[in-house]
C-alpha positions as semicolon CSV with decimal commas, in nm:
position;residue;x (nm);y (nm);z (nm)
1;M;12,363;-3,739;-10,444
2;D;12,682;-3,679;-10,493
3;A;12,982;-3,491;-10,203
4;S;12,981;-3,123;-10,484
5;S;12,689;-2,959;-10,213
6;L;12,851;-2,685;-9,984
7;A;12,601;-2,671;-9,763
8;L;12,671;-2,962;-9,439
9;S;12,501;-3,283;-9,383
10;R;12,275;-3,278;-9,076
11;I;12,464;-3,602;-8,945
12;G;12,622;-3,902;-9,104
13;L;12,628;-4,284;-9,110
14;A;12,956;-4,513;-9,142
15;G;12,870;-4,890;-9,284
16;L;12,662;-4,934;-9,532
17;A;12,545;-5,294;-9,551
18;V;12,140;-5,341;-9,503
19;M;12,080;-5,231;-9,227
20;G;12,359;-4,870;-9,263
21;Q;12,183;-4,778;-9,557
22;N;11,814;-4,855;-9,536
23;L;11,846;-4,670;-9,219
24;A;12,060;-4,379;-9,379
25;L;11,747;-4,336;-9,699
26;N;11,562;-4,299;-9,345
27;I;11,754;-3,957;-9,237
28;A;11,672;-3,846;-9,592
29;E;11,327;-3,922;-9,618
30;K;11,291;-3,751;-9,315
31;G;11,454;-3,429;-9,430
32;F;11,774;-3,426;-9,249
33;P;12,123;-3,389;-9,517
34;I;12,335;-3,747;-9,449
35;S;12,691;-3,802;-9,519
36;V;12,763;-4,134;-9,575
37;Y;13,050;-4,322;-9,576
38;N;13,238;-4,753;-9,701
39;R;13,529;-4,871;-9,658
40;T;13,417;-5,012;-10,001
41;A;13,317;-4,767;-10,283
42;S;13,100;-4,993;-10,412
43;K;12,863;-4,948;-10,134
44;I;12,834;-4,586;-10,128
45;D;12,753;-4,587;-10,466
46;E;12,470;-4,796;-10,446
47;T;12,307;-4,621;-10,150
48;L;12,372;-4,311;-10,338
49;G;12,150;-4,500;-10,644
50;R;11,864;-4,553;-10,409
51;A;11,830;-4,196;-10,318
52;I;11,747;-4,104;-10,671
53;S;11,533;-4,322;-10,712
54;E;11,358;-4,322;-10,429
55;G;11,251;-3,976;-10,380
56;Q;11,626;-3,772;-10,502
57;L;11,662;-3,794;-10,153
58;P;11,985;-3,533;-9,933
59;L;12,167;-3,795;-9,896
60;F;12,544;-3,817;-9,951
61;G;12,891;-4,026;-10,048
62;H;13,207;-3,933;-9,908
63;Y;13,501;-4,192;-10,032
64;S;13,746;-4,082;-9,735
65;P;13,728;-4,041;-9,378
66;R;13,848;-3,743;-9,387
67;D;13,622;-3,608;-9,659
68;F;13,305;-3,776;-9,459
69;V;13,373;-3,621;-9,096
70;L;13,421;-3,315;-9,217
71;S;13,119;-3,224;-9,473
72;I;12,922;-3,323;-9,161
73;K;12,845;-2,974;-8,994
74;P;12,982;-2,979;-8,582
75;P;12,820;-3,055;-8,308
76;R;12,922;-3,339;-8,549
77;S;12,705;-3,633;-8,491
78;V;12,855;-3,992;-8,647
79;I;12,616;-4,352;-8,651
80;I;12,801;-4,635;-8,738
81;L;12,692;-4,966;-8,889
82;V;13,000;-5,204;-8,866
83;K;12,987;-5,531;-8,725
84;A;13,030;-5,575;-8,388
85;G;13,399;-5,648;-8,216
86;A;13,763;-5,521;-8,403
87;P;13,574;-5,355;-8,707
88;V;13,427;-5,124;-8,465
89;D;13,735;-5,023;-8,338
90;Q;13,870;-4,996;-8,649
91;T;13,539;-4,793;-8,741
92;I;13,600;-4,518;-8,488
93;A;13,965;-4,523;-8,502
94;A;13,988;-4,407;-8,823
95;L;13,706;-4,157;-8,756
96;S;13,813;-3,973;-8,468
97;E;14,111;-3,878;-8,580
98;H;13,919;-3,616;-8,751
99;M;13,644;-3,547;-8,582
100;S;13,654;-3,235;-8,261
101;P;13,538;-3,291;-7,889
102;G;13,189;-3,199;-7,852
103;D;13,087;-3,404;-8,142
104;C;12,957;-3,788;-8,112
105;I;12,984;-4,068;-8,227
106;V;12,644;-4,301;-8,243
107;D;12,711;-4,737;-8,227
108;G;12,445;-4,801;-8,371
109;G;12,537;-5,276;-8,426
110;N;12,422;-5,548;-8,170
111;E;12,757;-5,427;-7,940
112;W;12,858;-5,618;-7,546
113;Y;12,749;-5,347;-7,279
114;E;13,069;-5,380;-7,200
115;N;13,277;-5,339;-7,526
116;T;13,085;-4,989;-7,544
117;E;13,130;-4,878;-7,178
118;R;13,523;-4,894;-7,262
119;R;13,454;-4,718;-7,591
120;I;13,295;-4,391;-7,380
121;R;13,612;-4,403;-7,144
122;E;13,773;-4,345;-7,462
123;A;13,645;-4,104;-7,606
124;T;13,535;-3,927;-7,294
125;D;13,875;-3,938;-7,296
126;R;13,898;-3,733;-7,638
127;G;13,625;-3,535;-7,571
128;I;13,405;-3,712;-7,779
129;L;13,028;-3,843;-7,680
130;Y;12,956;-4,177;-7,747
131;L;12,588;-4,358;-7,766
132;G;12,561;-4,732;-7,735
133;M;12,236;-4,767;-7,953
134;G;12,056;-5,072;-8,011
135;V;11,838;-5,055;-8,300
136;S;11,532;-5,332;-8,351
137;G;11,345;-5,468;-8,694
138;G;11,532;-5,532;-8,977
139;E;11,600;-5,405;-9,256
140;E;11,210;-5,309;-9,269
141;G;11,213;-5,146;-8,994
142;A;11,570;-4,918;-9,069
143;R;11,418;-4,804;-9,351
144;H;11,052;-4,712;-9,247
145;G;11,079;-4,675;-8,869
146;P;11,307;-4,901;-8,665
147;S;11,253;-4,904;-8,255
148;L;11,568;-4,725;-8,118
149;M;11,790;-4,756;-7,741
150;P;12,024;-4,525;-7,715
151;G;12,211;-4,559;-7,373
152;G;12,553;-4,370;-7,296
153;S;12,548;-3,958;-7,308
154;F;12,282;-3,784;-7,255
155;Q;12,438;-3,434;-7,424
156;A;12,461;-3,657;-7,786
157;Y;12,078;-3,768;-7,733
158;E;11,989;-3,425;-7,714
159;N;12,181;-3,334;-8,031
160;I;12,007;-3,569;-8,301
161;K;11,668;-3,639;-8,006
162;E;11,499;-3,465;-8,328
163;V;11,655;-3,685;-8,563
164;L;11,595;-3,951;-8,442
165;H;11,187;-3,882;-8,293
166;K;11,150;-3,829;-8,623
167;V;11,281;-4,186;-8,761
168;A;11,158;-4,419;-8,534
169;A;10,858;-4,618;-8,510
170;Q;10,544;-4,382;-8,473
171;V;10,273;-4,506;-8,273
172;D;9,941;-4,402;-8,075
173;D;10,189;-4,270;-7,784
174;G;10,501;-4,120;-7,921
175;P;10,806;-4,202;-8,111
176;C;10,899;-4,573;-8,073
177;V;11,277;-4,398;-7,884
178;T;11,384;-4,288;-7,566
179;Y;11,659;-4,229;-7,411
180;I;11,758;-4,567;-7,198
181;G;12,027;-4,456;-7,006
182;E;12,409;-4,406;-6,910
183;G;12,679;-4,669;-6,993
184;G;12,667;-4,956;-7,198
185;S;12,239;-4,981;-7,106
186;G;12,114;-4,941;-7,480
187;N;12,274;-5,171;-7,582
188;F;12,183;-5,434;-7,254
189;V;11,849;-5,361;-7,314
190;K;11,851;-5,448;-7,730
191;M;12,005;-5,761;-7,610
192;V;11,756;-5,827;-7,361
193;H;11,466;-5,766;-7,597
194;N;11,672;-5,977;-7,869
195;G;11,673;-6,253;-7,592
196;I;11,281;-6,250;-7,516
197;E;11,228;-6,218;-7,961
198;Y;11,437;-6,595;-7,926
199;G;11,215;-6,725;-7,646
200;D;10,892;-6,585;-7,858
201;M;11,045;-6,763;-8,204
202;Q;11,092;-7,053;-7,981
203;L;10,654;-7,020;-7,880
204;I;10,533;-7,015;-8,196
205;S;10,684;-7,229;-8,332
206;E;10,594;-7,558;-8,117
207;A;10,223;-7,393;-8,100
208;Y;10,265;-7,483;-8,429
209;D;10,418;-7,801;-8,328
210;V;10,169;-7,851;-8,170
211;L;9,901;-7,796;-8,444
212;K;10,131;-7,968;-8,698
213;H;10,233;-8,252;-8,567
214;V;9,902;-8,335;-8,342
215;G;9,589;-8,142;-8,516
216;G;9,721;-8,270;-8,840
217;L;9,631;-7,907;-8,956
218;S;9,755;-7,776;-9,351
219;N;9,945;-7,476;-9,364
220;D;9,642;-7,306;-9,521
221;E;9,423;-7,399;-9,156
222;L;9,734;-7,309;-8,972
223;A;9,734;-6,963;-9,204
224;E;9,421;-6,942;-9,186
225;I;9,433;-6,973;-8,773
226;F;9,745;-6,707;-8,696
227;D;9,516;-6,459;-8,894
228;E;9,261;-6,505;-8,712
229;W;9,504;-6,535;-8,363
230;N;9,686;-6,174;-8,529
231;R;9,339;-6,027;-8,440
232;G;9,304;-6,055;-8,091
233;E;9,539;-6,071;-7,781
234;L;9,779;-6,234;-7,951
235;E;9,827;-5,961;-8,264
236;S;10,209;-5,846;-8,283
237;F;10,481;-5,890;-8,635
238;L;10,631;-6,217;-8,542
239;I;10,254;-6,377;-8,532
240;E;10,131;-6,157;-8,858
241;I;10,505;-6,267;-9,042
242;T;10,426;-6,644;-8,899
243;A;10,053;-6,621;-9,136
244;D;10,306;-6,531;-9,422
245;I;10,548;-6,733;-9,390
246;F;10,294;-7,058;-9,392
247;K;10,062;-6,962;-9,750
248;V;10,436;-6,865;-9,946
249;K;10,463;-7,220;-10,219
250;D;10,789;-7,355;-10,316
251;E;10,869;-7,224;-10,621
252;H;11,103;-7,539;-10,722
253;G;10,780;-7,829;-10,630
254;E;10,543;-7,920;-10,423
255;G;10,316;-7,741;-10,170
256;E;10,497;-7,492;-9,909
257;L;10,789;-7,287;-9,866
258;V;10,849;-7,343;-9,574
259;D;10,821;-7,769;-9,535
260;K;11,139;-7,772;-9,736
261;I;11,354;-7,577;-9,532
262;L;11,642;-7,725;-9,362
263;D;11,576;-7,757;-8,922
264;K;11,873;-7,568;-8,818
265;T;11,811;-7,237;-8,687
266;G;12,140;-6,994;-8,676
267;M;12,180;-6,726;-8,427
268;K;12,394;-6,456;-8,336
269;G;12,531;-6,436;-8,018
270;T;12,207;-6,202;-7,795
271;G;12,013;-6,456;-7,677
272;K;12,307;-6,660;-7,530
273;W;12,422;-6,344;-7,334
274;T;12,078;-6,318;-7,248
275;V;12,160;-6,617;-7,117
276;Q;12,463;-6,557;-6,982
277;Q;12,377;-6,238;-6,776
278;A;12,091;-6,439;-6,575
279;A;12,280;-6,673;-6,465
280;E;12,536;-6,368;-6,362
281;L;12,288;-6,213;-6,225
282;S;12,040;-6,480;-6,072
283;V;11,744;-6,422;-6,194
284;A;11,603;-6,669;-6,342
285;A;11,465;-6,679;-6,685
286;P;11,408;-7,052;-6,813
287;T;11,199;-6,929;-7,132
288;I;11,517;-6,841;-7,326
289;A;11,753;-7,046;-7,193
290;A;11,491;-7,296;-7,323
291;S;11,496;-7,104;-7,657
292;L;11,865;-7,077;-7,669
293;D;11,882;-7,491;-7,611
294;C;11,715;-7,583;-7,861
295;R;11,912;-7,294;-8,115
296;Y;12,167;-7,552;-8,054
297;L;12,033;-7,905;-8,065
298;S;11,882;-7,734;-8,391
299;G;12,224;-7,758;-8,485
300;L;12,300;-8,153;-8,470
301;K;12,087;-8,206;-8,736
302;E;12,285;-8,586;-8,867
303;E;12,269;-8,656;-8,461
304;R;11,933;-8,583;-8,452
305;E;11,843;-8,811;-8,724
306;S;12,075;-9,029;-8,638
307;A;11,959;-9,087;-8,244
308;S;11,598;-9,113;-8,452
309;R;11,691;-9,424;-8,660
310;V;11,848;-9,619;-8,360
311;L;11,530;-9,525;-8,070
312;E;11,375;-9,680;-8,342
313;D;11,549;-9,944;-8,343
314;A;11,498;-9,972;-8,023
315;G;11,128;-9,960;-8,003
316;L;11,068;-9,603;-7,958
317;K;10,722;-9,527;-8,157
318;D;10,563;-9,195;-8,168
319;E;10,296;-9,270;-7,901
320;V;10,056;-9,020;-8,069
321;G;10,026;-8,855;-8,385
322;P;9,808;-8,704;-8,653
323;V;9,489;-8,758;-8,504
324;K;9,131;-8,684;-8,711
325;L;8,969;-8,360;-8,487
326;S;8,609;-8,308;-8,540
327;G;8,536;-7,937;-8,571
328;S;8,503;-7,939;-8,192
329;D;8,775;-8,111;-8,133
330;K;9,011;-7,930;-8,360
331;K;8,846;-7,555;-8,306
332;R;8,924;-7,662;-7,900
333;L;9,312;-7,725;-7,962
334;V;9,304;-7,416;-8,149
335;D;9,164;-7,211;-7,846
336;D;9,412;-7,428;-7,599
337;V;9,694;-7,356;-7,845
338;R;9,557;-6,972;-7,848
339;Q;9,588;-6,933;-7,477
340;A;9,875;-7,130;-7,389
341;L;10,090;-6,911;-7,595
342;Y;9,999;-6,632;-7,483
343;A;10,049;-6,732;-7,092
344;S;10,352;-6,876;-7,195
345;K;10,483;-6,542;-7,355
346;I;10,347;-6,322;-6,958
347;C;10,606;-6,558;-6,837
348;S;10,903;-6,487;-7,077
349;Y;10,840;-6,096;-7,066
350;A;10,820;-6,118;-6,744
351;Q;11,181;-6,351;-6,712
352;G;11,335;-6,046;-6,979
353;M;11,183;-5,750;-6,765
354;N;11,326;-5,934;-6,449
355;L;11,649;-5,932;-6,593
356;L;11,650;-5,533;-6,671
357;R;11,554;-5,423;-6,329
358;A;11,809;-5,722;-6,194
359;K;12,082;-5,526;-6,388
360;S;11,998;-5,123;-6,403
361;T;11,940;-5,221;-5,995
362;E;12,337;-5,362;-6,001
363;K;12,442;-5,040;-6,255
364;G;12,225;-4,751;-6,095
365;W;12,104;-4,714;-6,436
366;N;11,746;-4,616;-6,334
367;L;11,584;-4,786;-6,559
368;N;11,220;-4,737;-6,685
369;L;11,076;-5,036;-6,748
370;G;10,700;-4,892;-6,927
371;E;10,933;-4,680;-7,085
372;L;11,065;-4,981;-7,233
373;A;10,783;-5,151;-7,361
374;R;10,624;-4,879;-7,501
375;I;10,957;-4,816;-7,709
376;W;10,898;-5,249;-7,830
377;K;10,589;-5,121;-7,947
378;G;10,678;-5,038;-8,314
379;G;10,907;-5,030;-8,513
380;C;11,083;-5,372;-8,362
381;I;11,085;-5,778;-8,461
382;I;10,877;-5,863;-8,089
383;R;10,596;-5,531;-8,156
384;A;10,274;-5,609;-8,038
385;V;9,957;-5,469;-7,856
386;F;10,032;-5,722;-7,553
387;L;10,337;-5,440;-7,453
388;D;10,085;-5,158;-7,331
389;R;9,951;-5,389;-7,136
390;I;10,320;-5,503;-6,974
391;K;10,366;-5,048;-7,043
392;R;10,032;-4,962;-6,836
393;A;10,070;-5,238;-6,553
394;Y;10,473;-5,082;-6,470
395;Q;10,250;-4,757;-6,422
396;R;10,045;-4,873;-6,140
397;N;10,386;-5,045;-5,993
398;P;10,623;-4,889;-6,140
399;S;10,775;-5,119;-5,838
400;L;10,644;-5,487;-6,017
401;A;10,763;-5,782;-5,799
402;S;10,672;-5,920;-6,171
403;L;10,464;-5,943;-6,477
404;V;10,314;-6,282;-6,342
405;V;10,146;-6,054;-6,014
406;D;10,061;-5,814;-6,218
407;P;9,680;-5,810;-6,063
408;E;9,573;-5,862;-6,504
409;F;9,823;-6,072;-6,594
410;A;9,779;-6,300;-6,312
411;S;9,421;-6,282;-6,388
412;E;9,460;-6,430;-6,688
413;M;9,695;-6,743;-6,631
414;V;9,471;-6,763;-6,383
415;Q;9,194;-6,848;-6,585
416;R;9,378;-6,985;-6,910
417;Q;9,603;-7,254;-6,701
418;A;9,416;-7,543;-6,734
419;A;9,427;-7,532;-7,154
420;W;9,818;-7,459;-7,116
421;R;9,823;-7,801;-6,820
422;R;9,596;-7,927;-7,181
423;I;9,862;-7,810;-7,414
424;V;10,193;-7,938;-7,222
425;G;10,031;-8,256;-7,115
426;L;9,858;-8,308;-7,479
427;A;10,256;-8,271;-7,651
428;I;10,446;-8,515;-7,346
429;S;10,187;-8,805;-7,438
430;A;10,318;-8,748;-7,787
431;G;10,682;-8,715;-7,797
432;I;10,663;-8,378;-7,884
433;T;10,839;-8,156;-7,718
434;T;10,729;-7,803;-7,575
435;P;11,062;-7,698;-7,394
436;G;10,970;-7,305;-7,391
437;M;10,608;-7,368;-7,259
438;C;10,746;-7,620;-7,032
439;A;11,001;-7,365;-6,910
440;S;10,706;-7,106;-6,908
441;L;10,453;-7,304;-6,675
442;A;10,703;-7,488;-6,443
443;Y;10,812;-7,133;-6,378
444;F;10,481;-7,019;-6,271
445;D;10,404;-7,302;-6,105
446;T;10,773;-7,249;-5,891
447;Y;10,730;-6,901;-5,831
448;R;10,312;-6,956;-5,737
449;R;10,411;-7,153;-5,482
450;A;10,397;-7,065;-5,120
451;R;10,679;-7,283;-5,053
452;L;10,902;-7,591;-5,178
453;P;11,137;-7,866;-5,212
454;A;11,425;-7,642;-5,103
455;N;11,400;-7,673;-4,752
456;L;11,560;-8,083;-4,851
457;V;11,806;-7,891;-5,112
458;Q;11,949;-7,695;-4,816
459;A;12,018;-7,995;-4,597
460;Q;12,092;-8,209;-4,867
461;R;12,363;-7,882;-4,860
462;D;12,427;-7,929;-4,460
463;L;12,473;-8,250;-4,398
464;F;12,796;-8,245;-4,713
465;G;12,897;-7,897;-4,700
466;A;12,792;-7,743;-4,350
467;H;12,612;-7,469;-4,584
468;T;12,338;-7,404;-4,225
469;F;12,073;-7,361;-4,303
470;E;11,740;-7,143;-4,109
471;R;11,476;-7,250;-3,946
472;I;11,129;-7,116;-4,001
473;D;10,963;-7,088;-3,706
474;R;11,363;-6,941;-3,516
475;P;11,583;-6,677;-3,643
476;G;11,957;-6,727;-3,701
477;S;12,140;-6,912;-3,891
478;F;12,175;-7,329;-3,815
479;H;12,368;-7,697;-3,851
480;S;12,271;-7,999;-3,781
481;E;12,525;-8,329;-3,762
482;W;12,303;-8,520;-3,973
483;T;12,440;-8,875;-4,012
484;K;12,531;-8,860;-3,611
485;L;12,162;-8,803;-3,591
486;A;12,074;-9,004;-3,884
487;R;12,258;-9,328;-3,721
488;K;12,164;-9,253;-3,389
489;S;11,822;-9,256;-3,472
490;K;11,854;-9,603;-3,667
491;S;12,006;-9,760;-3,435
492;G;11,711;-9,647;-3,180
493;L;11,483;-9,805;-3,296
494;G;11,624;-10,071;-3,333
495;A;11,667;-10,166;-2,976
496;L;11,286;-10,079;-2,960
497;N;11,240;-10,334;-3,242
């Protein structure tokens, strides 16, 4: 539809790249008249064309910021979906010039949370409300039901709550949207969601690597296995799409397309931000960090190929290649990998949730971890049946220290640890990297031990830097003259001899 309609739109959306177009069409399809704007006019025309072809949807195109803003019913709510950083500030400047006090801007991009907090302050000075809203689910989710994570002005959320609840993915216990909290909490939660996503994808790729290169399984067999896993405890969007990937034939040659893809992984920064924030807050997130390191290493394709040749010339041989497995052995390998993947995922999610809790405490956001797990059950990339169990764990104990010590998850990890250790050991002996599974297992083993070798590290710190130490048998801080006492002890031993 064009802009000739006299009726004012319920909401507006600026930024009509893939996500913006699809979210706008989703809003229109749910019965909310929407105005759209984009700096490049052809994108407006393209979106209008889709609105007509996809059911004469109530979507109206505007070709100037002024016309766009004034076409929306006050108090106006405008979603912007443009590239994070300077383009967001430029878009806000162009639109807010025509906005009135009480109007609202909603940034739906993957923005650094501190940028959102700065923009909230700037908008408040002008009487404008502001939300930073994480949107997960990719192109498909935006069009048919994403998971939405709005944070910032509660009044701004209330103004568009009706729209968001209809547009979000729907699961058995409600729409996949909730008011996250104040400030940049919505963006922060989306960032950690993406960090968990990094870990999830890495762990799945490691399961694939072991099954393919140790078990010698074909893509057809892998597709069948992942389909089967998607009917059990691992049921999730990522497992489902992985099964589909193995089924796609290469239209330019023999075999399946997955084998022709260059082994270099791209990224947009949210995984790096997650790991940086974990370090800032002193929260261990080794599985997420390992997945980030693997993306960095995957980018060194030429170096890796060169290293492979150099080390092969130096005599390095693969310890174990694909082995001929009997039916029962193959079944056991597949089952062990399934258990290792599940246990590793618990640790990855535990790390993400602990990071969210730590930031919530620092910022006073009062995040509801069970509710976050609930809104991730549909629409988003990490949606999984598993998340319902996480929701229930935090409902049972809102102050749960870690998912690892939730009674249900603890029992499952104990039951799976033998298979987990077998797979990690098998992969190491075969020279196959499973850094995510190894990091998860190390996290589990470190967290479960009542006493660690950290006493020696603290003794070293006290010796070279007089950093002091605490004792297990009496209160207070202590310092020892380690070197002097060691020499005295040595000389004493010499005298005895």
